[in-house]
mmCIF file of C-alpha atoms in Angstrom:
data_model
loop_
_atom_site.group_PDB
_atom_site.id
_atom_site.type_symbol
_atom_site.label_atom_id
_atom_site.label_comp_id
_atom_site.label_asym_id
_atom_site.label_seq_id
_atom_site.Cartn_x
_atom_site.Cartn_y
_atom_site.Cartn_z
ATOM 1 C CA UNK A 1098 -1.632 26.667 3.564
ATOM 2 C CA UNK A 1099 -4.442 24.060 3.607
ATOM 3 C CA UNK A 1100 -3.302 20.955 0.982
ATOM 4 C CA UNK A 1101 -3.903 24.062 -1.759
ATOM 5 C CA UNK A 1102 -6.656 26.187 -0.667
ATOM 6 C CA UNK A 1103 -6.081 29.213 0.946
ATOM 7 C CA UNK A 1104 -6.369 30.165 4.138
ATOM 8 C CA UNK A 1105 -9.581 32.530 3.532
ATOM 9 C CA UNK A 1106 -11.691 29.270 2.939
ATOM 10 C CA UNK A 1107 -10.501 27.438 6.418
ATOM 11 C CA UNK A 1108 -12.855 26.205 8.384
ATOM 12 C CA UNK A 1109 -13.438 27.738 12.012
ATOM 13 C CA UNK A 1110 -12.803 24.244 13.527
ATOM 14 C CA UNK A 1111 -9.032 24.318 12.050
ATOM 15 C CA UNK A 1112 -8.230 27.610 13.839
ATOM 16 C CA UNK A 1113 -6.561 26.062 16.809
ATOM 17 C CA UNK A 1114 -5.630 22.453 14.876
ATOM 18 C CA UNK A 1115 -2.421 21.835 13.524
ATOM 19 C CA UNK A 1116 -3.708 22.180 10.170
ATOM 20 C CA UNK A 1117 -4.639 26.123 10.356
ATOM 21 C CA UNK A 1118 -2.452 28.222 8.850
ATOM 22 C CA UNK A 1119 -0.090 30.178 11.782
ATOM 23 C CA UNK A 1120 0.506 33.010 10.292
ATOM 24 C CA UNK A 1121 -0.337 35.400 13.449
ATOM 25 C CA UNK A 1122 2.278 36.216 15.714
ATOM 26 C CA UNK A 1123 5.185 34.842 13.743
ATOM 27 C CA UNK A 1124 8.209 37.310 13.017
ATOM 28 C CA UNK A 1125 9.045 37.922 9.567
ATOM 29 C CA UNK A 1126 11.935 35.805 9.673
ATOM 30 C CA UNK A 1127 10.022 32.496 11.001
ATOM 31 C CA UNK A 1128 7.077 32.936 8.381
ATOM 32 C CA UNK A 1129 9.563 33.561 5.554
ATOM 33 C CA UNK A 1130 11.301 30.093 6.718
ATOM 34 C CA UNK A 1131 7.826 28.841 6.523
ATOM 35 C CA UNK A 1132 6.857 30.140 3.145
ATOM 36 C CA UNK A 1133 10.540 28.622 1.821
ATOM 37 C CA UNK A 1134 9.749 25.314 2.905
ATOM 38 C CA UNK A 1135 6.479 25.098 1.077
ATOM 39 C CA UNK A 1136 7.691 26.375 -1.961
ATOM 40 C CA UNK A 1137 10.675 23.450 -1.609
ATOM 41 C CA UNK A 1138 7.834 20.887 -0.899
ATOM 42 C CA UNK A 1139 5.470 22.105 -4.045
ATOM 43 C CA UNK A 1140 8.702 21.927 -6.246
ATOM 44 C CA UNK A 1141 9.921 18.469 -4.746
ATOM 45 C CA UNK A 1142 6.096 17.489 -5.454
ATOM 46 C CA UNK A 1143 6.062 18.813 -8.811
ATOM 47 C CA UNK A 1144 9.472 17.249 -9.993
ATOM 48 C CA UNK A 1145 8.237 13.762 -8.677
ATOM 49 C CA UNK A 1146 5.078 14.219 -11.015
ATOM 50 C CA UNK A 1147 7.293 15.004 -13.623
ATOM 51 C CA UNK A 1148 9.625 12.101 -13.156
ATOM 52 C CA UNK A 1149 6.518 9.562 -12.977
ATOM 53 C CA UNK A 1150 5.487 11.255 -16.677
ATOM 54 C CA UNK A 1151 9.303 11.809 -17.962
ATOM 55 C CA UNK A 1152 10.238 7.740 -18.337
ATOM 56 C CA UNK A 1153 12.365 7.177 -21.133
ATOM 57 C CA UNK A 1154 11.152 4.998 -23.997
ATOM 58 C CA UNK A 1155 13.950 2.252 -23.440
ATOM 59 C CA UNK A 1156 12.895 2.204 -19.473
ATOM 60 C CA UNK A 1157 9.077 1.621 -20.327
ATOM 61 C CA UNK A 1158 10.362 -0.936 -22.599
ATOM 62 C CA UNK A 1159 12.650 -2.443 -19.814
ATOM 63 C CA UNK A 1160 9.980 -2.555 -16.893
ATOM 64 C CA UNK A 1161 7.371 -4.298 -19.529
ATOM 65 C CA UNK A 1162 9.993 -6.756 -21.328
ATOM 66 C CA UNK A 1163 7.863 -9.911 -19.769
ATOM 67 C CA UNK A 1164 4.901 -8.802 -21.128
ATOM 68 C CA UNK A 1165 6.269 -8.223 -24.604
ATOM 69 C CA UNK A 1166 8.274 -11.343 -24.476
ATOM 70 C CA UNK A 1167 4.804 -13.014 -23.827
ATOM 71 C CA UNK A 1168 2.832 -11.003 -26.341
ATOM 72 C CA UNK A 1169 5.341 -11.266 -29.262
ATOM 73 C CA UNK A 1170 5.548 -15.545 -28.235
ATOM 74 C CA UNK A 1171 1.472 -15.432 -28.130
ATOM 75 C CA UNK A 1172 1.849 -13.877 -32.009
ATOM 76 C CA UNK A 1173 4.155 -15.679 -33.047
ATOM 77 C CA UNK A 1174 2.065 -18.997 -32.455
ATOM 78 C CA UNK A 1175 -1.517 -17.670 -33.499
ATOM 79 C CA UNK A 1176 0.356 -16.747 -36.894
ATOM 80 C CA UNK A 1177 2.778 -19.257 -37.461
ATOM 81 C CA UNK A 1178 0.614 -22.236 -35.160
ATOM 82 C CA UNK A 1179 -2.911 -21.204 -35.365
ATOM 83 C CA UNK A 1180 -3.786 -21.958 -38.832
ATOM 84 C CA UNK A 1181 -2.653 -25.373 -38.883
ATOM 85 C CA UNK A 1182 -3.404 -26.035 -35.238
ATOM 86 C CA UNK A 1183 -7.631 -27.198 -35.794
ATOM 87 C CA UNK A 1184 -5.499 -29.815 -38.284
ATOM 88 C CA UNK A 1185 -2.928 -30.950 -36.259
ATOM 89 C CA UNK A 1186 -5.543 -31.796 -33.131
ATOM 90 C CA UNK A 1187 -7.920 -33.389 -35.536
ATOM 91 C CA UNK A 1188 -5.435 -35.994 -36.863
ATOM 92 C CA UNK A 1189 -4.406 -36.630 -33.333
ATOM 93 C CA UNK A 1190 -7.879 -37.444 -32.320
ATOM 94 C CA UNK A 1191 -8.277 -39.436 -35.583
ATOM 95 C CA UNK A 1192 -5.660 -41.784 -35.016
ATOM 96 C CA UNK A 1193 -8.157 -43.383 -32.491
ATOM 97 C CA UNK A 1194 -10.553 -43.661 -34.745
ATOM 98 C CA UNK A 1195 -8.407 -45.373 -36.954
ATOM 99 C CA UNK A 1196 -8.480 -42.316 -39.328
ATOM 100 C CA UNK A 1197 -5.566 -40.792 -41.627
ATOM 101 C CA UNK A 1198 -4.325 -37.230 -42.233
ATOM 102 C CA UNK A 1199 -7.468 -34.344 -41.454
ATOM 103 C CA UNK A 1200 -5.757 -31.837 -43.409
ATOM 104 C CA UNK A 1201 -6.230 -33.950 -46.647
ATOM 105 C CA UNK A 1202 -9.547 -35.729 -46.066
ATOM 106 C CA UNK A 1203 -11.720 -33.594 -43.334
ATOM 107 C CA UNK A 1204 -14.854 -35.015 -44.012
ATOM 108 C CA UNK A 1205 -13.547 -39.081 -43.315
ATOM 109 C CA UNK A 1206 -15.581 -40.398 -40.464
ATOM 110 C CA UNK A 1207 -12.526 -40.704 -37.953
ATOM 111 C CA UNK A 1208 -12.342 -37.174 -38.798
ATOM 112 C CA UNK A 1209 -15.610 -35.957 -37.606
ATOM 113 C CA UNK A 1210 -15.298 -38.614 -34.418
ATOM 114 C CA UNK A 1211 -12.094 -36.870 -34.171
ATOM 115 C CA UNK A 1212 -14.007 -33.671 -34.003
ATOM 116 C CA UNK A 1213 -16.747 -34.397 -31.256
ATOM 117 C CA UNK A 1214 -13.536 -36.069 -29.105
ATOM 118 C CA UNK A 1215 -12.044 -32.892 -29.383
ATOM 119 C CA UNK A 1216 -15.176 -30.893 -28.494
ATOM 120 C CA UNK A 1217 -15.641 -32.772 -25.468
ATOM 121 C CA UNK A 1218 -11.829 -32.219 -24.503
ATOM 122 C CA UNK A 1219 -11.884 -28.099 -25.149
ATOM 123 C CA UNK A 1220 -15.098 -28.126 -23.143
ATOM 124 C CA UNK A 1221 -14.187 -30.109 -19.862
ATOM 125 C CA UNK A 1222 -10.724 -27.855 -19.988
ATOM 126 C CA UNK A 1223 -12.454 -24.539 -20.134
ATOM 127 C CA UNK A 1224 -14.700 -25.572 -17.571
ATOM 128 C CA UNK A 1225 -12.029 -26.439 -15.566
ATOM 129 C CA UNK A 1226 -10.046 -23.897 -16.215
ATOM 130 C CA UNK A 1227 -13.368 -21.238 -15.110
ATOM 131 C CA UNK A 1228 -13.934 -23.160 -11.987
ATOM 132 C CA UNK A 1229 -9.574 -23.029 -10.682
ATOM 133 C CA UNK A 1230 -9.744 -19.532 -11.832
ATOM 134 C CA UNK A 1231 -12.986 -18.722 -9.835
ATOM 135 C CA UNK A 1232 -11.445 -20.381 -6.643
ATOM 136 C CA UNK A 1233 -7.958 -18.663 -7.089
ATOM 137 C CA UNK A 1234 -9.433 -15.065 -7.590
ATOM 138 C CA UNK A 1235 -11.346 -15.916 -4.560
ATOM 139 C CA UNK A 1236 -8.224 -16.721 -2.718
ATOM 140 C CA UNK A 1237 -6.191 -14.049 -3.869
ATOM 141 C CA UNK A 1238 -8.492 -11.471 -3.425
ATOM 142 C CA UNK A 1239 -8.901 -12.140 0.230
ATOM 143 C CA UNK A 1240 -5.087 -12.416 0.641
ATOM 144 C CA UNK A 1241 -5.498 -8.931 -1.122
ATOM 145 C CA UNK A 1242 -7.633 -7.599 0.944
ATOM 146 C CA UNK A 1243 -5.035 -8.750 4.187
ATOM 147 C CA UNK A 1244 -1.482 -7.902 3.150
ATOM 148 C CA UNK A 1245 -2.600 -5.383 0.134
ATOM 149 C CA UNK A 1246 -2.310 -5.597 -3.052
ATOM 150 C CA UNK A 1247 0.746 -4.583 -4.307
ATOM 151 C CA UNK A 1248 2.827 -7.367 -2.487
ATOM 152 C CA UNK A 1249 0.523 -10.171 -4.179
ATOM 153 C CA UNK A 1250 1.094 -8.911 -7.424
ATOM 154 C CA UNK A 1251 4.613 -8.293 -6.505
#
């Protein structure tokens, strides 16, 4: 048994390896052992396959409850939030512009200061935010790539 293809397609460098199959010169009773104990290891294979594919509904829920937790919260404040949100930042800016209430008067002068203050703010963020993620995927890719990656995600 070669990993699943039979012994007719072995290569001539595998006869005297470890790998070939040793089928010559066994008794029956040591090649029947041998034929038990890979049908035990193709069934203990083929029950962890279907355990990885049999996970119960309420486990796949358990094992991703952060991520719903976080994607139900992120919902929650583009629908409840969100709307009013472009309102609530433009009468904050406002204020220092000596403005009133955006969400009544948009078009008001502190308004539209309020807008270009806010402009400038998103953009200096996002770039900031681009360059700290550039330098931490940097970072943790090369700690990646020396202790592997599942204990850095772990």
């Amino acid at each position: 048994y070669l990993g699943g293809f039979s012994s007719n397609f072995a290569s001539p460098y595998l006869r005297h390896s470890r790998l070939a199959p040793m089928s010559v010169g066994r008794s029956s009773q040591g090649s029947r052992h041998h034929a038990e104990q890979q049908q035990q290891q193709q069934q203990h294979q083929h029950s962890k396959q279907h355990a990885a594919v049999s996970l119960g509904l309420w486990e796949i829920f358990y094992r991703l409850r952060y991520l719903l937790l976080y994607t139900a919260m992120s919902v929650v404040e583009f629908v409840m939030v969100g709307p009013s949100l472009q309102y609530i930042i433009m009468t904050f800016f406002a204020r220092h512009h000596g403005g009133g209430d955006c969400a009544l008067n948009p078009s008001s002068d502190p308004c539209r200061a309020a807008s270009s203050d806010a402009a400038v703010y998103v953009g200096i963020s996002s770039g900031f935010c681009g360059i700290v993620g550039t330098f931490f995927a940097i970072g943790l890719g090369t700690l990646s790539d020396r202790i592997g990656r599942h204990p850095v995600l772990v």
